[in-house]
Amino acid sequence: MKKGFASDNNSGVHPAILKAIENANAGHVVGYGDDPYTQKAIGMFKDKFGEETEIFFVFNGTGANVLGLSTITQSFNSIICAETAHIQEDECGAPEKFTGCKLLPVEPVNGKLTPELIQHHLKGFDFEHHSQPKVISISQVTEMGTVYQPTEIIALADLAHKNNMFLHMDGARIANAAVALDMDFREFTKDCGVDVLSFGGTKNGMMMGEAVVFFNPKLTKLTKYIRKQSMQLYSKMRFVGAQFQAYFENDLWKQNAAHANKMARLLESEVAKIPQIKLTQAVEANGVFAIVPPEIIEPLRERFFFYLWNDAKNEVRWMTSFDTTEEDIYGFTDLIKQLLE
Amino acid sequence: MKKGFASDNNSGVHPAILKAIENANAGHVVGYGDDPYTQKAIGMFKDKFGEETEIFFVFNGTGANVLGLSTITQSFNSIICAETAHIQEDECGAPEKFTGCKLLPVEPVNGKLTPELIQHHLKGFDFEHHSQPKVISISQVTEMGTVYQPTEIIALADLAHKNNMFLHMDGARIANAAVALDMDFREFTKDCGVDVLSFGGTKNGMMMGEAVVFFNPKLTKLTKYIRKQSMQLYSKMRFVGAQFQAYFENDLWKQNAAHANKMARLLESEVAKIPQIKLTQAVEANGVFAIVPPEIIEPLRERFFFYLWNDAKNEVRWMTSFDTTEEDIYGFTDLIKQLLE
Amino acid sequence: MKKGFASDNNSGVHPAILKAIENANAGHVVGYGDDPYTQKAIGMFKDKFGEETEIFFVFNGTGANVLGLSTITQSFNSIICAETAHIQEDECGAPEKFTGCKLLPVEPVNGKLTPELIQHHLKGFDFEHHSQPKVISISQVTEMGTVYQPTEIIALADLAHKNNMFLHMDGARIANAAVALDMDFREFTKDCGVDVLSFGGTKNGMMMGEAVVFFNPKLTKLTKYIRKQSMQLYSKMRFVGAQFQAYFENDLWKQNAAHANKMARLLESEVAKIPQIKLTQAVEANGVFAIVPPEIIEPLRERFFFYLWNDAKNEVRWMTSFDTTEEDIYGFTDLIKQLLE
Amino acid sequence: MKKGFASDNNSGVHPAILKAIENANAGHVVGYGDDPYTQKAIGMFKDKFGEETEIFFVFNGTGANVLGLSTITQSFNSIICAETAHIQEDECGAPEKFTGCKLLPVEPVNGKLTPELIQHHLKGFDFEHHSQPKVISISQVTEMGTVYQPTEIIALADLAHKNNMFLHMDGARIANAAVALDMDFREFTKDCGVDVLSFGGTKNGMMMGEAVVFFNPKLTKLTKYIRKQSMQLYSKMRFVGAQFQAYFENDLWKQNAAHANKMARLLESEVAKIPQIKLTQAVEANGVFAIVPPEIIEPLRERFFFYLWNDAKNEVRWMTSFDTTEEDIYGFTDLIKQLLE
């Protein structure tokens, strides 16, 4: 199929990842994670985040978010998040169903939460009638393609901890954030006070597999049972472990994300030249949001598939990926211009 | 790692499956199943089971069982199963957690349920104090390595339907059953009255991916939401679709399962020659159960890993796989003999 | 204890209700609702709402809301409500825990929802990633003491039904609404398109007991099981049935609610004379909201207990009840004046 | 209605309890338990069980069991109980739905569990595939009318604690047990190692209201939230508090239970004289189980209502209550004899 800008998960798998899967395919290994590939990959995570880190591999991003949130909540808790958050908008209620918690959506600014925006939800503590606030959940990169700066994360973590709460980060696109910030993963997660991280790989060239990363090992005494009960324990786990190994070796993750981000900036700059199109969000990672003349949307989508973000406003979302090429960008913007003539 | 007899999921992936994954890796496709690989694979399932069949791919066996059972129950229902069933013993309570239902375990005979064995649970209908019986769940192949005959399945299906209940089949090893019965899948599922089937692939040479197969499409109006909410919707679904395509092409499933079953029979016949070992179950598929002198268990496991089934009785379980070789079997039985001398 | 204005549930039980309980205490009756008192009370509900109505008694308001919502949702649904709604703010997450649904809070105007306010949540239908909107839930009287007019209810019901959704009404204070509207219950519930109603009694002089009223009997085929599983089936049900009989006889409900509403208006008019106090909501039923000089709040609460509604704004809530007297009101406003001197 | 032997909850309320409700009906008190009646009743529980006891009032027995079990489990745990247990047979799956846990039913001997009977379920600890055993739950009085001796309870408590598990007691008929054992409540609960107790009142002359009693206060830090979220927090709590006060004053509980037990023994001795009837359980509290000629069951039930326990065996259950009279017994046995002629 022709490449498009629908989602970074419409891409395939990076060849180096596929190769790693193949290489892991020899002989028998114990299932469910007690194999050398998984153990090696966990070691690489610990190299990045510190020995005092606990890592649990799961199948997908929703599974990662739910496992992380389930570990740090009780059913009578509430979870504060942006109203655009994946856990609020795109998981069909999996967090509520599995954790029993209430989600408290907040209208974000530029896709981001701030202490001011969520302050009004920090109430009712110790009052048994009220769902007890326990987690602030942010997405890094946000669903609007923006990236939290470390100081912004620290402010939220401090607020959370001051209220005996946790800071959860949905890092489905964490590699794109690291590249955007030009930082190691640790610098804007653990070092900023994040407690639990969904570390994504699938949207950046892996086949499947995400990691739930806990920076306080004491939290995870029971996580293995929750993972199994939430149907996220993979029998042939070696094939996730092997992928993460390849993902970290030679900084493949960085190459992929850097490329995707670069393609988004190229798209941004090309689109900025087209007066009929209005960019609606800062392009900080691999997503471009724009308001587009409605008559060109369908013809554009036929050739380069993508999603409408806000029907009412004719706002569209264009995602770039590790396999997006300059030709894809120019072909796309050429078509836009052509359709607008 | 050296091959062992721990589980058919300790094997890797059949080369033809890997090849199919590679071949599916070109370009972009829409995520979450609306891609040609997934659609093709669904078509192949319909070829086998009839057009009036609905198929939902999920990540793993627990996910398949939970999705199937969630679709056909309400939280106040009960599910009757063998006390050895995977849903009872090996899913850490995922069925209870996700469906809210009560599981009613029954001591099976040769791993199997019969109408007589479950009759006493068919009570309390319409009585609001009592969890309402709604599903009989069987495993084919059973967890004891035995295989239900079609007449046995029909008897259970008839009993279920007579009571306004459903018959669910956990087919994690359905290919081994088909080979054992020398039948098409349909002949001992849909044609016998099974309502919902967990169709496994992972234990027979796939990398991951199972299918939930519904023989009554009316049941599945809401299943897509349940799949998403149960964290079992895979973004890069094409890689499950491509695997199932390869699995069905050239009857790869049959080759793999036939080989595994054959290896189990070889192991059975070799072990039968060793008087100190007592086979405890009929070997009808790819599992061999035996009582073994306790002193040889640990040295044996060091070389060929496997699991104790019943510690108290020194009963062990040996599983063969598509990649088990005659050399593996002879090497194993030679070691047994050596250790017993 | 001295009477106050904290909540209409700080009152005791109306003597006629107590008398009815006593009168129902003779001999044995079958438990769980199959008794003449319960059946009589159900008949009285049917007289009010029509024969085609199904009524389920439960213990309390949270139980009533959860039973109603559970009956008309699946776990992947969402429920739209005011951010002030009892189900959102005051049930510690019971609706999420028990139904699995997502609650979508909306900032109300005067405590009320309107079609405009909720329109943006009516999206994502048929899209499996998105919790499927299924219920609009309103409170009558609202938590801000305001009352929906029939036309307002009809507008929400029409919007719900047009989208294949239900309209749920939390009628914890429905008697006060009926008096405020000078209508029969049916005129502003069933006749306006409400599908499910939590019919409260406890806040208006009963000891305990609420009714879940379904205007479409087809919805309730399974409700009796949900009631039992949600721990809301009362063994000695006759004592709820007897209370509702007394509640409806001689329009006791109306006397009680009319008196409470009248006392609220008296309080409103007396308070309106005090320039330092600012009323913040229209007084339409039995609640009075006001901004009060902060220095008098604690001394006032010592003599007449009540709750702060919004700490930041020094907004308080004063509830009147069937047993509030004119002396209570004048004593209270006299104290206010005294404290303000 | 004529009195029968259906259940001790078919009785009404003891006059002293009703009187206490009336007496508690003056003026306003704070809702949800922070009132003098509730606090006084809690003090009386502490007098009986020791200062280091936490007590939570709920509406009914199912609510009590679920609140107790929810407090001491996580969703991936299992709960071992008799297959006749109320939590297994008569709560429509409330424990599974609310706790997420697996219930492991065991065939009891004389309605009772023993360490030997449950030993085979104490397995799979630390194995993430297996629901983790966490609770042994017993009923005192058992559902078969038998009573655990302290040594039997100690044996189960020791086994539980040795395995890092809890012992839960469903004391819906605990007063009848105390009388049967001629002991204080504490002697066969806390002093025997019970961790959590459902303390019933409704079946022994109260109108409604049960208490969940925790003997380790550390367990209960979060219980108040669970109670609210499980819809078991009563607004006008004073009316439960007042009942328990009256229940404990002048040992009303003991008078009621002693009378019910005495009536059961009278029924037993009278029935023992009728050769066509075979008693099937020891009569240790207020339940009598018997096999009865099938032809007299319906005519008997018409005059004195009761339930069949086991249809297949024509086994019936007759419960006596605080309000059963000698005349009731003799009238009943006379009718039996008459019908058998």
GROMACS .gro file of N, CA and C in nm, chain A residues 28-40 42 57 227 233-239 241, chain B residues 1 10 301 305 307, chain D residues 127-129:
model
   96
   28HIS      N    1   1.494  -2.383   2.172
   28HIS     CA    2   1.391  -2.363   2.272
   28HIS      C    3   1.440  -2.265   2.378
   29VAL      N    4   1.350  -2.184   2.426
   29VAL     CA    5   1.378  -2.107   2.548
   29VAL      C    6   1.253  -2.113   2.635
   30VAL      N    7   1.274  -2.094   2.763
   30VAL     CA    8   1.160  -2.094   2.855
   30VAL      C    9   1.066  -1.980   2.817
   31GLY      N   10   0.938  -2.003   2.833
   31GLY     CA   11   0.842  -1.901   2.795
   31GLY      C   12   0.824  -1.795   2.902
   32TYR      N   13   0.748  -1.693   2.867
   32TYR     CA   14   0.699  -1.594   2.962
   32TYR      C   15   0.807  -1.504   3.022
   33GLY      N   16   0.926  -1.499   2.958
   33GLY     CA   17   1.021  -1.397   2.999
   33GLY      C   18   1.148  -1.446   3.065
   34ASP      N   19   1.149  -1.571   3.105
   34ASP     CA   20   1.268  -1.622   3.172
   34ASP      C   21   1.366  -1.677   3.067
   35ASP      N   22   1.395  -1.595   2.969
   35ASP     CA   23   1.482  -1.636   2.859
   35ASP      C   24   1.593  -1.532   2.843
   36PRO      N   25   1.702  -1.568   2.778
   36PRO     CA   26   1.816  -1.474   2.770
   36PRO      C   27   1.786  -1.347   2.691
   37TYR      N   28   1.700  -1.354   2.591
   37TYR     CA   29   1.671  -1.234   2.512
   37TYR      C   30   1.599  -1.130   2.599
   38THR      N   31   1.500  -1.177   2.668
   38THR     CA   32   1.425  -1.086   2.755
   38THR      C   33   1.514  -1.032   2.865
   39GLN      N   34   1.591  -1.120   2.923
   39GLN     CA   35   1.678  -1.076   3.033
   39GLN      C   36   1.780  -0.975   2.985
   40LYS      N   37   1.835  -0.999   2.865
   40LYS     CA   38   1.930  -0.903   2.809
   40LYS      C   39   1.862  -0.767   2.787
   42ILE      N   40   1.603  -0.645   2.938
   42ILE     CA   41   1.577  -0.582   3.068
   42ILE      C   42   1.705  -0.517   3.120
   57PHE      N   43   0.747  -0.626   3.021
   57PHE     CA   44   0.707  -0.616   2.879
   57PHE      C   45   0.560  -0.657   2.864
  227ARG      N   46  -0.007  -0.827   3.540
  227ARG     CA   47   0.021  -0.845   3.398
  227ARG      C   48  -0.045  -0.971   3.343
  233LEU      N   49   0.066  -1.103   2.932
  233LEU     CA   50   0.189  -1.182   2.945
  233LEU      C   51   0.207  -1.269   2.821
  234TYR      N   52   0.314  -1.244   2.750
  234TYR     CA   53   0.339  -1.308   2.620
  234TYR      C   54   0.417  -1.437   2.642
  235SER      N   55   0.369  -1.546   2.583
  235SER     CA   56   0.438  -1.673   2.604
  235SER      C   57   0.576  -1.672   2.538
  236LYS      N   58   0.581  -1.638   2.410
  236LYS     CA   59   0.712  -1.640   2.341
  236LYS      C   60   0.779  -1.503   2.356
  237MET      N   61   0.797  -1.467   2.480
  237MET     CA   62   0.845  -1.334   2.516
  237MET      C   63   0.980  -1.301   2.449
  238ARG      N   64   1.057  -1.401   2.419
  238ARG     CA   65   1.188  -1.372   2.359
  238ARG      C   66   1.177  -1.281   2.239
  239PHE      N   67   1.064  -1.287   2.170
  239PHE     CA   68   1.053  -1.206   2.048
  239PHE      C   69   1.026  -1.059   2.077
  241GLY      N   70   1.179  -0.935   2.369
  241GLY     CA   71   1.314  -0.906   2.421
  241GLY      C   72   1.413  -0.880   2.308
  342MET      N   73   1.939  -2.235   2.326
  342MET     CA   74   1.914  -2.327   2.437
  342MET      C   75   1.876  -2.464   2.382
  351ASN      N   76   0.765  -2.314   2.412
  351ASN     CA   77   0.909  -2.291   2.425
  351ASN      C   78   0.980  -2.300   2.290
  642ARG      N   79   1.572  -3.277   3.399
  642ARG     CA   80   1.532  -3.140   3.369
  642ARG      C   81   1.651  -3.050   3.336
  646PHE      N   82   1.451  -2.952   2.962
  646PHE     CA   83   1.362  -2.887   3.058
  646PHE      C   84   1.215  -2.930   3.039
  648TYR      N   85   0.815  -2.958   3.294
  648TYR     CA   86   0.748  -2.921   3.419
  648TYR      C   87   0.692  -3.042   3.494
 1150PHE      N   88   0.362  -1.812   4.158
 1150PHE     CA   89   0.356  -1.850   4.016
 1150PHE      C   90   0.252  -1.761   3.949
 1151GLU      N   91   0.297  -1.674   3.862
 1151GLU     CA   92   0.208  -1.568   3.814
 1151GLU      C   93   0.091  -1.616   3.731
 1152HIS      N   94   0.096  -1.741   3.686
 1152HIS     CA   95  -0.015  -1.793   3.605
 1152HIS      C   96  -0.134  -1.833   3.692
   0.00000   0.00000   0.00000
